[in-house]
PDB file of C-alpha atoms in Angstrom:
ATOM      1  CA  UNK A   1     -11.533 -16.514  13.101  1.00 47.00           C
ATOM      2  CA  UNK A   2      -8.862 -13.561  12.919  1.00 51.00           C
ATOM      3  CA  UNK A   3      -7.648 -13.171   9.307  1.00 67.00           C
ATOM      4  CA  UNK A   4      -3.995 -13.481   8.621  1.00 89.00           C
ATOM      5  CA  UNK A   5      -1.709 -10.240   8.898  1.00 94.00           C
ATOM      6  CA  UNK A   6      -1.172  -8.591   5.714  1.00 97.00           C
ATOM      7  CA  UNK A   7       1.557  -5.749   5.535  1.00 98.00           C
ATOM      8  CA  UNK A   8       1.745  -3.426   2.876  1.00 98.00           C
ATOM      9  CA  UNK A   9       4.509  -0.450   2.620  1.00 97.00           C
ATOM     10  CA  UNK A  10       3.602   2.419   0.591  1.00 96.00           C
ATOM     11  CA  UNK A  11       7.097   4.237  -0.316  1.00 94.00           C
ATOM     12  CA  UNK A  12       8.531   6.720  -2.914  1.00 93.00           C
ATOM     13  CA  UNK A  13       9.493   9.980  -3.432  1.00 89.00           C
ATOM     14  CA  UNK A  14       8.155  13.187  -2.473  1.00 84.00           C
ATOM     15  CA  UNK A  15       5.155  14.174  -4.702  1.00 84.00           C
ATOM     16  CA  UNK A  16       4.960  10.863  -6.150  1.00 91.00           C
ATOM     17  CA  UNK A  17       1.475  10.367  -4.656  1.00 91.00           C
ATOM     18  CA  UNK A  18       1.818   7.517  -2.284  1.00 92.00           C
ATOM     19  CA  UNK A  19      -0.572   8.923   0.600  1.00 91.00           C
ATOM     20  CA  UNK A  20      -3.314   9.321  -1.709  1.00 94.00           C
ATOM     21  CA  UNK A  21      -2.546   5.431  -3.103  1.00 96.00           C
ATOM     22  CA  UNK A  22      -2.403   4.331   0.547  1.00 95.00           C
ATOM     23  CA  UNK A  23      -5.874   5.745   1.289  1.00 95.00           C
ATOM     24  CA  UNK A  24      -7.350   4.426  -1.654  1.00 97.00           C
ATOM     25  CA  UNK A  25      -6.062   1.058  -1.194  1.00 97.00           C
ATOM     26  CA  UNK A  26      -6.912   1.237   2.938  1.00 97.00           C
ATOM     27  CA  UNK A  27     -10.761   2.398   1.662  1.00 96.00           C
ATOM     28  CA  UNK A  28     -10.737  -0.734  -0.902  1.00 96.00           C
ATOM     29  CA  UNK A  29      -9.652  -3.177   1.860  1.00 97.00           C
ATOM     30  CA  UNK A  30     -12.324  -1.685   4.075  1.00 96.00           C
ATOM     31  CA  UNK A  31     -15.196  -2.297   1.613  1.00 95.00           C
ATOM     32  CA  UNK A  32     -14.153  -5.976   1.318  1.00 93.00           C
ATOM     33  CA  UNK A  33     -14.802  -6.375   5.311  1.00 90.00           C
ATOM     34  CA  UNK A  34     -12.230  -7.202   7.860  1.00 87.00           C
ATOM     35  CA  UNK A  35      -9.892  -5.015  10.267  1.00 95.00           C
ATOM     36  CA  UNK A  36      -8.088  -2.474   8.326  1.00 97.00           C
ATOM     37  CA  UNK A  37      -5.334  -0.230   9.905  1.00 96.00           C
ATOM     38  CA  UNK A  38      -3.531   2.722   8.186  1.00 95.00           C
ATOM     39  CA  UNK A  39      -0.197   3.692   9.991  1.00 92.00           C
ATOM     40  CA  UNK A  40       1.241   7.281   9.005  1.00 88.00           C
ATOM     41  CA  UNK A  41       5.016   6.888   9.112  1.00 84.00           C
ATOM     42  CA  UNK A  42       5.385  10.355   7.181  1.00 72.00           C
ATOM     43  CA  UNK A  43       7.445  11.906  10.212  1.00 63.00           C
ATOM     44  CA  UNK A  44       9.242  14.423   8.147  1.00 56.00           C
ATOM     45  CA  UNK A  45       6.855  16.134   5.808  1.00 54.00           C
ATOM     46  CA  UNK A  46       3.986  17.500   7.755  1.00 52.00           C
ATOM     47  CA  UNK A  47       1.802  17.721   5.021  1.00 48.00           C
ATOM     48  CA  UNK A  48      -0.043  15.511   2.355  1.00 48.00           C
ATOM     49  CA  UNK A  49      -0.133  12.516   5.062  1.00 53.00           C
ATOM     50  CA  UNK A  50      -2.515  10.196   6.132  1.00 61.00           C
ATOM     51  CA  UNK A  51      -3.027  11.871   9.528  1.00 60.00           C
ATOM     52  CA  UNK A  52      -4.808  14.716   7.738  1.00 71.00           C
ATOM     53  CA  UNK A  53      -7.924  12.256   6.900  1.00 81.00           C
ATOM     54  CA  UNK A  54      -8.366  10.749   9.778  1.00 81.00           C
ATOM     55  CA  UNK A  55     -11.959  11.642   9.944  1.00 86.00           C
ATOM     56  CA  UNK A  56     -12.563   9.691   6.509  1.00 91.00           C
ATOM     57  CA  UNK A  57     -10.776   6.870   7.711  1.00 93.00           C
ATOM     58  CA  UNK A  58     -12.764   6.706  11.050  1.00 91.00           C
ATOM     59  CA  UNK A  59     -15.842   6.753   9.096  1.00 93.00           C
ATOM     60  CA  UNK A  60     -15.083   3.705   7.036  1.00 94.00           C
ATOM     61  CA  UNK A  61     -14.010   1.982  10.304  1.00 95.00           C
ATOM     62  CA  UNK A  62     -10.331   1.976   9.647  1.00 96.00           C
ATOM     63  CA  UNK A  63      -7.934   2.520  12.619  1.00 95.00           C
ATOM     64  CA  UNK A  64      -5.364   5.051  11.985  1.00 93.00           C
ATOM     65  CA  UNK A  65      -2.092   4.892  14.005  1.00 91.00           C
ATOM     66  CA  UNK A  66      -0.410   8.462  13.474  1.00 84.00           C
ATOM     67  CA  UNK A  67       2.921  10.049  14.550  1.00 74.00           C
ATOM     68  CA  UNK A  68       2.886  11.429  18.419  1.00 64.00           C
ATOM     69  CA  UNK A  69       2.868  15.178  17.182  1.00 54.00           C
ATOM     70  CA  UNK A  70       0.382  14.749  13.996  1.00 48.00           C
ATOM     71  CA  UNK A  71      -2.195  17.265  13.603  1.00 47.00           C
ATOM     72  CA  UNK A  72      -0.066  20.064  15.452  1.00 48.00           C
ATOM     73  CA  UNK A  73       2.987  22.358  14.610  1.00 47.00           C
ATOM     74  CA  UNK A  74       5.574  20.405  15.747  1.00 45.00           C
ATOM     75  CA  UNK A  75       7.368  17.941  13.687  1.00 49.00           C
ATOM     76  CA  UNK A  76       9.467  15.670  15.426  1.00 49.00           C
ATOM     77  CA  UNK A  77      10.531  12.083  14.107  1.00 50.00           C
ATOM     78  CA  UNK A  78       8.866  10.270  16.963  1.00 61.00           C
ATOM     79  CA  UNK A  79       6.654   6.965  16.250  1.00 71.00           C
ATOM     80  CA  UNK A  80       3.594   6.189  18.363  1.00 76.00           C
ATOM     81  CA  UNK A  81       4.550   3.027  20.765  1.00 83.00           C
ATOM     82  CA  UNK A  82       1.389   1.757  19.542  1.00 88.00           C
ATOM     83  CA  UNK A  83       2.702   0.822  16.308  1.00 89.00           C
ATOM     84  CA  UNK A  84       4.096  -2.339  17.523  1.00 91.00           C
ATOM     85  CA  UNK A  85       0.757  -3.498  17.858  1.00 93.00           C
ATOM     86  CA  UNK A  86       0.299  -4.168  14.319  1.00 94.00           C
ATOM     87  CA  UNK A  87       2.174  -7.331  14.728  1.00 94.00           C
ATOM     88  CA  UNK A  88       0.017  -8.705  17.509  1.00 91.00           C
ATOM     89  CA  UNK A  89      -3.176  -8.963  15.726  1.00 85.00           C
ATOM     90  CA  UNK A  90      -4.321  -9.697  11.785  1.00 89.00           C
ATOM     91  CA  UNK A  91      -5.957  -7.687   9.037  1.00 95.00           C
ATOM     92  CA  UNK A  92      -4.576  -5.524   6.718  1.00 97.00           C
ATOM     93  CA  UNK A  93      -2.199  -2.999   7.475  1.00 97.00           C
ATOM     94  CA  UNK A  94      -1.019  -0.133   5.018  1.00 97.00           C
ATOM     95  CA  UNK A  95       2.018   1.704   6.171  1.00 95.00           C
ATOM     96  CA  UNK A  96       2.284   5.059   4.421  1.00 92.00           C
ATOM     97  CA  UNK A  97       5.901   6.207   4.674  1.00 90.00           C
ATOM     98  CA  UNK A  98       8.246   9.184   4.189  1.00 74.00           C
ATOM     99  CA  UNK A  99       9.246  10.793   1.088  1.00 67.00           C
ATOM    100  CA  UNK A 100      12.820   9.412   0.318  1.00 55.00           C
ATOM    101  CA  UNK A 101      15.260   7.957   2.458  1.00 56.00           C
ATOM    102  CA  UNK A 102      15.216  10.437   5.487  1.00 55.00           C
ATOM    103  CA  UNK A 103      11.660   9.924   5.872  1.00 60.00           C
ATOM    104  CA  UNK A 104      11.763   6.058   5.555  1.00 79.00           C
ATOM    105  CA  UNK A 105      14.578   5.527   7.802  1.00 80.00           C
ATOM    106  CA  UNK A 106      12.049   5.060  10.855  1.00 80.00           C
ATOM    107  CA  UNK A 107      11.061   1.891   9.172  1.00 86.00           C
ATOM    108  CA  UNK A 108      14.443   0.583   9.482  1.00 87.00           C
ATOM    109  CA  UNK A 109      13.866   0.175  12.923  1.00 86.00           C
ATOM    110  CA  UNK A 110      10.763  -2.470  12.347  1.00 91.00           C
ATOM    111  CA  UNK A 111      12.631  -4.244   9.465  1.00 93.00           C
ATOM    112  CA  UNK A 112      13.006  -7.572  11.851  1.00 95.00           C
ATOM    113  CA  UNK A 113       9.454  -7.786  12.642  1.00 95.00           C
ATOM    114  CA  UNK A 114       8.449  -6.754   9.072  1.00 95.00           C
ATOM    115  CA  UNK A 115      10.579  -9.379   7.520  1.00 96.00           C
ATOM    116  CA  UNK A 116       9.307 -11.991  10.400  1.00 96.00           C
ATOM    117  CA  UNK A 117       5.654 -11.280   9.445  1.00 95.00           C
ATOM    118  CA  UNK A 118       6.026 -10.940   5.681  1.00 96.00           C
ATOM    119  CA  UNK A 119       5.291  -7.830   3.892  1.00 97.00           C
ATOM    120  CA  UNK A 120       4.480  -6.201   0.393  1.00 98.00           C
ATOM    121  CA  UNK A 121       6.667  -3.030  -0.555  1.00 98.00           C
ATOM    122  CA  UNK A 122       5.164  -0.721  -3.230  1.00 98.00           C
ATOM    123  CA  UNK A 123       7.562   1.512  -4.614  1.00 97.00           C
ATOM    124  CA  UNK A 124       5.405   4.611  -6.213  1.00 97.00           C
ATOM    125  CA  UNK A 125       6.841   6.319  -9.171  1.00 97.00           C
ATOM    126  CA  UNK A 126       5.828   9.539 -10.943  1.00 97.00           C
ATOM    127  CA  UNK A 127       7.505  10.783 -13.838  1.00 97.00           C
ATOM    128  CA  UNK A 128       6.400  14.418 -13.729  1.00 96.00           C
ATOM    129  CA  UNK A 129       8.413  15.038 -10.339  1.00 93.00           C
ATOM    130  CA  UNK A 130      11.593  16.845  -9.950  1.00 90.00           C
ATOM    131  CA  UNK A 131      14.422  14.263  -9.172  1.00 88.00           C
ATOM    132  CA  UNK A 132      12.513  11.457 -10.491  1.00 93.00           C
ATOM    133  CA  UNK A 133      11.650  12.400 -13.789  1.00 95.00           C
ATOM    134  CA  UNK A 134      14.295   9.912 -15.492  1.00 97.00           C
ATOM    135  CA  UNK A 135      14.181   5.881 -14.931  1.00 98.00           C
ATOM    136  CA  UNK A 136      17.682   6.044 -13.646  1.00 98.00           C
ATOM    137  CA  UNK A 137      16.851   8.648 -11.009  1.00 97.00           C
ATOM    138  CA  UNK A 138      13.752   6.465  -9.862  1.00 97.00           C
ATOM    139  CA  UNK A 139      15.938   3.606  -9.944  1.00 97.00           C
ATOM    140  CA  UNK A 140      18.786   5.567  -7.620  1.00 96.00           C
ATOM    141  CA  UNK A 141      16.172   6.903  -5.212  1.00 93.00           C
ATOM    142  CA  UNK A 142      14.840   3.062  -4.832  1.00 94.00           C
ATOM    143  CA  UNK A 143      18.121   1.981  -3.743  1.00 94.00           C
ATOM    144  CA  UNK A 144      18.218   4.865  -1.161  1.00 91.00           C
ATOM    145  CA  UNK A 145      14.951   4.128   0.156  1.00 92.00           C
ATOM    146  CA  UNK A 146      15.766   0.120   0.309  1.00 93.00           C
ATOM    147  CA  UNK A 147      19.384   1.122   2.160  1.00 92.00           C
ATOM    148  CA  UNK A 148      17.498   3.251   4.519  1.00 90.00           C
ATOM    149  CA  UNK A 149      14.637   1.041   5.435  1.00 92.00           C
ATOM    150  CA  UNK A 150      16.698  -2.284   5.565  1.00 94.00           C
ATOM    151  CA  UNK A 151      13.648  -3.720   3.313  1.00 95.00           C
ATOM    152  CA  UNK A 152      13.173  -4.669  -0.221  1.00 97.00           C
ATOM    153  CA  UNK A 153      10.565  -3.143  -2.457  1.00 97.00           C
ATOM    154  CA  UNK A 154       8.374  -6.015  -4.039  1.00 98.00           C
ATOM    155  CA  UNK A 155       6.702  -4.126  -6.462  1.00 98.00           C
ATOM    156  CA  UNK A 156       6.544  -0.864  -8.876  1.00 98.00           C
ATOM    157  CA  UNK A 157       3.244   1.179  -9.271  1.00 98.00           C
ATOM    158  CA  UNK A 158       3.329   3.986 -11.892  1.00 98.00           C
ATOM    159  CA  UNK A 159       1.486   6.826 -10.364  1.00 98.00           C
ATOM    160  CA  UNK A 160       2.480   9.301 -12.728  1.00 98.00           C
ATOM    161  CA  UNK A 161       0.387  12.412 -12.479  1.00 96.00           C
ATOM    162  CA  UNK A 162      -0.238  16.072 -12.944  1.00 94.00           C
ATOM    163  CA  UNK A 163      -2.656  16.669  -9.938  1.00 91.00           C
ATOM    164  CA  UNK A 164      -5.980  18.079 -11.073  1.00 92.00           C
ATOM    165  CA  UNK A 165      -4.429  18.357 -14.975  1.00 94.00           C
ATOM    166  CA  UNK A 166      -4.170  14.760 -15.164  1.00 96.00           C
ATOM    167  CA  UNK A 167      -5.415  13.264 -18.293  1.00 96.00           C
ATOM    168  CA  UNK A 168      -5.726   9.820 -19.522  1.00 96.00           C
ATOM    169  CA  UNK A 169      -3.073  10.608 -21.709  1.00 97.00           C
ATOM    170  CA  UNK A 170      -0.866  12.109 -19.125  1.00 97.00           C
ATOM    171  CA  UNK A 171      -0.820   8.251 -17.764  1.00 97.00           C
ATOM    172  CA  UNK A 172      -0.396   6.604 -21.169  1.00 97.00           C
ATOM    173  CA  UNK A 173       2.287   8.952 -22.007  1.00 98.00           C
ATOM    174  CA  UNK A 174       4.538   7.755 -18.773  1.00 98.00           C
ATOM    175  CA  UNK A 175       4.058   4.149 -19.819  1.00 98.00           C
ATOM    176  CA  UNK A 176       7.812   3.835 -21.541  1.00 98.00           C
ATOM    177  CA  UNK A 177       9.363   5.575 -18.474  1.00 98.00           C
ATOM    178  CA  UNK A 178       7.502   2.999 -16.235  1.00 98.00           C
ATOM    179  CA  UNK A 179       8.510   0.071 -18.266  1.00 98.00           C
ATOM    180  CA  UNK A 180      12.132   1.439 -18.206  1.00 98.00           C
ATOM    181  CA  UNK A 181      12.015   1.674 -14.422  1.00 98.00           C
ATOM    182  CA  UNK A 182      11.022  -1.732 -14.303  1.00 98.00           C
ATOM    183  CA  UNK A 183      13.765  -2.973 -16.338  1.00 98.00           C
ATOM    184  CA  UNK A 184      16.043  -0.881 -14.311  1.00 98.00           C
ATOM    185  CA  UNK A 185      14.882  -2.094 -10.858  1.00 98.00           C
ATOM    186  CA  UNK A 186      13.911  -5.781 -11.522  1.00 98.00           C
ATOM    187  CA  UNK A 187      10.537  -4.923  -9.985  1.00 98.00           C
ATOM    188  CA  UNK A 188       7.302  -6.074 -11.119  1.00 98.00           C
ATOM    189  CA  UNK A 189       5.229  -3.351 -12.874  1.00 98.00           C
ATOM    190  CA  UNK A 190       1.940  -3.914 -10.876  1.00 98.00           C
ATOM    191  CA  UNK A 191      -0.235  -1.500 -12.428  1.00 98.00           C
ATOM    192  CA  UNK A 192      -0.553   2.226 -13.194  1.00 98.00           C
ATOM    193  CA  UNK A 193      -3.278   4.572 -11.685  1.00 98.00           C
ATOM    194  CA  UNK A 194      -5.508   6.581 -13.542  1.00 98.00           C
ATOM    195  CA  UNK A 195      -7.604   9.294 -11.283  1.00 96.00           C
ATOM    196  CA  UNK A 196     -11.109   8.721 -11.791  1.00 95.00           C
ATOM    197  CA  UNK A 197     -11.843  12.166 -13.083  1.00 94.00           C
ATOM    198  CA  UNK A 198      -9.595  11.579 -16.038  1.00 95.00           C
ATOM    199  CA  UNK A 199     -11.894   9.074 -17.145  1.00 93.00           C
ATOM    200  CA  UNK A 200     -14.583   9.919 -19.535  1.00 87.00           C
ATOM    201  CA  UNK A 201     -17.860   7.630 -19.139  1.00 83.00           C
ATOM    202  CA  UNK A 202     -17.622   6.043 -22.343  1.00 84.00           C
ATOM    203  CA  UNK A 203     -13.993   5.350 -22.228  1.00 88.00           C
ATOM    204  CA  UNK A 204     -12.541   2.188 -20.852  1.00 91.00           C
ATOM    205  CA  UNK A 205      -9.943   1.579 -18.338  1.00 95.00           C
ATOM    206  CA  UNK A 206      -6.617   0.699 -20.502  1.00 94.00           C
ATOM    207  CA  UNK A 207      -5.065  -2.637 -19.708  1.00 94.00           C
ATOM    208  CA  UNK A 208      -2.675  -2.596 -16.715  1.00 96.00           C
ATOM    209  CA  UNK A 209      -4.333   0.451 -15.484  1.00 97.00           C
ATOM    210  CA  UNK A 210      -6.299   0.969 -12.058  1.00 97.00           C
ATOM    211  CA  UNK A 211      -8.728   3.476 -11.080  1.00 97.00           C
ATOM    212  CA  UNK A 212      -8.216   5.588  -8.214  1.00 97.00           C
ATOM    213  CA  UNK A 213     -10.178   8.445  -6.259  1.00 95.00           C
ATOM    214  CA  UNK A 214      -8.446  11.877  -5.722  1.00 92.00           C
ATOM    215  CA  UNK A 215      -8.373  11.990  -1.923  1.00 91.00           C
ATOM    216  CA  UNK A 216      -5.420  14.175  -0.880  1.00 85.00           C
ATOM    217  CA  UNK A 217      -6.315  17.765  -1.564  1.00 74.00           C
ATOM    218  CA  UNK A 218      -4.024  21.258  -1.677  1.00 60.00           C
ATOM    219  CA  UNK A 219      -4.203  23.103   1.550  1.00 55.00           C
ATOM    220  CA  UNK A 220      -6.045  25.804  -0.302  1.00 48.00           C
ATOM    221  CA  UNK A 221      -9.035  23.865  -1.996  1.00 51.00           C
TER     222      UNK A 221
END
Protein backbone atom coordinates (compact mmCIF):
# COMPACT_ATOMS: atom_id res chain seq x y z
CA UNK A 1 0.00 0.00 0.00
CA UNK A 2 1.41 3.36 -1.04
CA UNK A 3 2.08 5.83 1.75
CA UNK A 4 0.25 9.13 1.87
CA UNK A 5 2.01 12.10 0.27
CA UNK A 6 3.90 14.27 2.77
CA UNK A 7 5.24 17.57 1.43
CA UNK A 8 7.84 19.52 3.39
CA UNK A 9 9.09 22.87 2.11
CA UNK A 10 12.41 24.08 3.55
CA UNK A 11 12.91 27.81 3.05
CA UNK A 12 14.95 30.66 4.51
CA UNK A 13 17.44 33.41 3.79
CA UNK A 14 20.76 32.86 2.02
CA UNK A 15 23.27 31.08 4.24
CA UNK A 16 20.75 29.91 6.83
CA UNK A 17 21.66 26.28 6.13
CA UNK A 18 18.36 25.15 4.63
CA UNK A 19 19.99 22.83 2.07
CA UNK A 20 21.96 21.02 4.76
CA UNK A 21 18.80 20.67 6.82
CA UNK A 22 16.78 19.42 3.84
CA UNK A 23 19.42 16.77 3.11
CA UNK A 24 19.44 15.64 6.74
CA UNK A 25 15.65 15.36 6.84
CA UNK A 26 15.60 13.40 3.59
CA UNK A 27 18.31 10.97 4.74
CA UNK A 28 16.52 10.40 8.05
CA UNK A 29 13.26 9.73 6.21
CA UNK A 30 15.01 7.26 3.90
CA UNK A 31 16.33 5.33 6.90
CA UNK A 32 12.73 4.81 8.02
CA UNK A 33 11.87 3.26 4.66
CA UNK A 34 9.39 4.29 2.02
CA UNK A 35 9.70 6.55 -1.00
CA UNK A 36 11.66 9.79 -0.49
CA UNK A 37 12.15 12.59 -3.02
CA UNK A 38 14.20 15.79 -2.84
CA UNK A 39 13.20 18.65 -5.12
CA UNK A 40 15.91 21.25 -5.71
CA UNK A 41 14.06 24.51 -6.29
CA UNK A 42 17.05 26.76 -5.68
CA UNK A 43 17.13 28.10 -9.23
CA UNK A 44 18.85 31.37 -8.32
CA UNK A 45 21.97 30.40 -6.37
CA UNK A 46 24.25 28.00 -8.30
CA UNK A 47 26.10 27.00 -5.11
CA UNK A 48 25.13 25.10 -1.96
CA UNK A 49 22.05 23.42 -3.37
CA UNK A 50 20.72 19.90 -3.24
CA UNK A 51 21.62 19.09 -6.85
CA UNK A 52 25.29 19.04 -5.86
CA UNK A 53 24.63 15.98 -3.69
CA UNK A 54 22.90 13.76 -6.24
CA UNK A 55 25.30 10.85 -5.73
CA UNK A 56 24.75 10.87 -1.97
CA UNK A 57 20.98 10.91 -2.39
CA UNK A 58 21.05 8.19 -5.03
CA UNK A 59 23.18 5.95 -2.81
CA UNK A 60 20.44 6.10 -0.17
CA UNK A 61 17.65 5.40 -2.64
CA UNK A 62 16.40 8.99 -2.69
CA UNK A 63 15.02 10.43 -5.90
CA UNK A 64 16.31 13.87 -6.89
CA UNK A 65 14.39 16.31 -9.06
CA UNK A 66 16.78 19.07 -10.09
CA UNK A 67 16.54 22.29 -12.14
CA UNK A 68 16.90 21.75 -15.88
CA UNK A 69 20.39 23.29 -15.91
CA UNK A 70 21.69 21.94 -12.60
CA UNK A 71 25.32 20.86 -12.81
CA UNK A 72 26.17 23.31 -15.58
CA UNK A 73 27.43 26.89 -15.64
CA UNK A 74 24.02 28.10 -16.78
CA UNK A 75 21.70 29.53 -14.17
CA UNK A 76 18.28 29.89 -15.74
CA UNK A 77 15.08 29.83 -13.62
CA UNK A 78 13.60 26.76 -15.28
CA UNK A 79 11.77 24.07 -13.34
CA UNK A 80 11.78 20.53 -14.73
CA UNK A 81 8.40 19.26 -15.98
CA UNK A 82 8.75 16.17 -13.77
CA UNK A 83 8.26 18.31 -10.69
CA UNK A 84 4.51 17.93 -11.13
CA UNK A 85 4.89 14.18 -10.67
CA UNK A 86 5.33 14.66 -6.92
CA UNK A 87 1.59 15.26 -6.64
CA UNK A 88 0.75 11.96 -8.36
CA UNK A 89 2.34 9.56 -5.89
CA UNK A 90 2.95 9.10 -2.21
CA UNK A 91 5.93 9.11 0.09
CA UNK A 92 7.85 12.00 1.58
CA UNK A 93 8.93 14.95 -0.56
CA UNK A 94 11.34 17.64 0.61
CA UNK A 95 11.49 20.86 -1.41
CA UNK A 96 14.74 22.80 -0.98
CA UNK A 97 13.74 26.32 -1.96
CA UNK A 98 15.80 29.39 -2.94
CA UNK A 99 17.27 31.87 -0.53
CA UNK A 100 14.71 34.68 -0.42
CA UNK A 101 11.65 36.03 -2.21
CA UNK A 102 13.44 35.86 -5.58
CA UNK A 103 14.44 32.25 -5.10
CA UNK A 104 11.07 31.13 -3.77
CA UNK A 105 8.93 32.80 -6.42
CA UNK A 106 8.96 29.62 -8.52
CA UNK A 107 7.18 27.84 -5.68
CA UNK A 108 4.28 30.25 -6.10
CA UNK A 109 3.43 28.54 -9.37
CA UNK A 110 2.72 25.36 -7.42
CA UNK A 111 0.73 26.90 -4.59
CA UNK A 112 -2.64 25.53 -5.68
CA UNK A 113 -1.32 21.95 -5.87
CA UNK A 114 0.54 22.40 -2.59
CA UNK A 115 -2.55 23.65 -0.77
CA UNK A 116 -4.68 20.86 -2.20
CA UNK A 117 -2.20 18.18 -1.14
CA UNK A 118 -1.35 19.71 2.24
CA UNK A 119 2.16 20.70 3.25
CA UNK A 120 4.55 21.64 6.01
CA UNK A 121 6.70 24.72 5.42
CA UNK A 122 9.76 25.13 7.63
CA UNK A 123 11.21 28.63 7.94
CA UNK A 124 14.91 28.24 8.76
CA UNK A 125 16.66 31.06 10.60
CA UNK A 126 20.30 31.78 11.39
CA UNK A 127 21.15 34.52 13.84
CA UNK A 128 24.68 34.79 12.48
CA UNK A 129 23.83 35.67 8.87
CA UNK A 130 23.74 39.22 7.49
CA UNK A 131 20.25 40.72 7.08
CA UNK A 132 18.72 38.22 9.50
CA UNK A 133 20.67 38.86 12.70
CA UNK A 134 17.72 40.50 14.44
CA UNK A 135 14.36 38.84 15.08
CA UNK A 136 12.66 41.79 13.37
CA UNK A 137 14.73 41.16 10.23
CA UNK A 138 13.92 37.45 10.26
CA UNK A 139 10.21 38.23 10.62
CA UNK A 140 10.33 40.71 7.72
CA UNK A 141 12.08 38.17 5.48
CA UNK A 142 9.40 35.61 6.29
CA UNK A 143 6.69 38.00 5.12
CA UNK A 144 8.53 38.46 1.82
CA UNK A 145 8.90 34.70 1.35
CA UNK A 146 5.25 34.02 2.12
CA UNK A 147 4.14 36.75 -0.26
CA UNK A 148 6.32 35.46 -3.10
CA UNK A 149 5.37 31.80 -2.62
CA UNK A 150 1.70 32.41 -1.82
CA UNK A 151 2.13 29.84 0.92
CA UNK A 152 2.24 30.12 4.70
CA UNK A 153 5.06 28.83 6.88
CA UNK A 154 3.96 26.31 9.50
CA UNK A 155 7.01 26.06 11.72
CA UNK A 156 10.29 27.70 12.70
CA UNK A 157 13.68 25.95 12.82
CA UNK A 158 16.57 27.67 14.57
CA UNK A 159 19.61 26.66 12.51
CA UNK A 160 21.95 29.33 13.86
CA UNK A 161 25.53 28.31 13.10
CA UNK A 162 29.00 29.57 12.23
CA UNK A 163 30.00 26.82 9.84
CA UNK A 164 32.93 24.73 11.04
CA UNK A 165 33.41 27.17 13.92
CA UNK A 166 30.05 26.23 15.44
CA UNK A 167 30.11 25.15 19.08
CA UNK A 168 27.28 24.10 21.34
CA UNK A 169 27.49 27.55 22.95
CA UNK A 170 26.93 29.07 19.50
CA UNK A 171 23.53 27.41 19.37
CA UNK A 172 22.65 28.08 23.00
CA UNK A 173 23.49 31.78 22.59
CA UNK A 174 20.99 31.97 19.73
CA UNK A 175 18.05 30.70 21.78
CA UNK A 176 16.72 34.14 22.86
CA UNK A 177 16.86 35.24 19.20
CA UNK A 178 14.87 32.18 18.16
CA UNK A 179 12.31 32.69 20.93
CA UNK A 180 11.78 36.32 19.96
CA UNK A 181 11.43 35.37 16.28
CA UNK A 182 8.84 32.81 17.38
CA UNK A 183 6.96 35.55 19.24
CA UNK A 184 7.05 37.99 16.32
CA UNK A 185 6.01 35.47 13.66
CA UNK A 186 3.59 33.41 15.70
CA UNK A 187 5.20 30.24 14.32
CA UNK A 188 5.93 27.33 16.65
CA UNK A 189 9.64 26.89 17.31
CA UNK A 190 10.04 23.23 16.34
CA UNK A 191 13.67 22.77 17.35
CA UNK A 192 17.19 24.17 17.24
CA UNK A 193 19.83 22.24 15.31
CA UNK A 194 23.22 21.26 16.67
CA UNK A 195 25.94 19.96 14.30
CA UNK A 196 27.18 16.54 15.36
CA UNK A 197 30.79 17.76 15.48
CA UNK A 198 29.82 20.42 18.05
CA UNK A 199 28.72 17.79 20.56
CA UNK A 200 31.31 16.11 22.72
CA UNK A 201 30.61 12.46 23.52
CA UNK A 202 29.81 13.03 27.17
CA UNK A 203 27.52 16.01 26.50
CA UNK A 204 23.82 15.32 26.12
CA UNK A 205 21.74 17.05 23.47
CA UNK A 206 19.95 19.97 25.15
CA UNK A 207 16.16 19.96 25.33
CA UNK A 208 14.52 21.38 22.23
CA UNK A 209 17.55 20.57 20.07
CA UNK A 210 18.05 18.18 17.15
CA UNK A 211 21.41 16.78 16.06
CA UNK A 212 22.27 17.05 12.36
CA UNK A 213 25.25 16.14 10.20
CA UNK A 214 27.29 18.65 8.23
CA UNK A 215 26.74 17.43 4.68
CA UNK A 216 27.08 20.67 2.70
CA UNK A 217 30.72 21.63 2.15
CA UNK A 218 32.43 24.70 0.80
CA UNK A 219 33.84 24.51 -2.72
CA UNK A 220 37.42 24.47 -1.47
CA UNK A 221 36.90 21.60 0.99
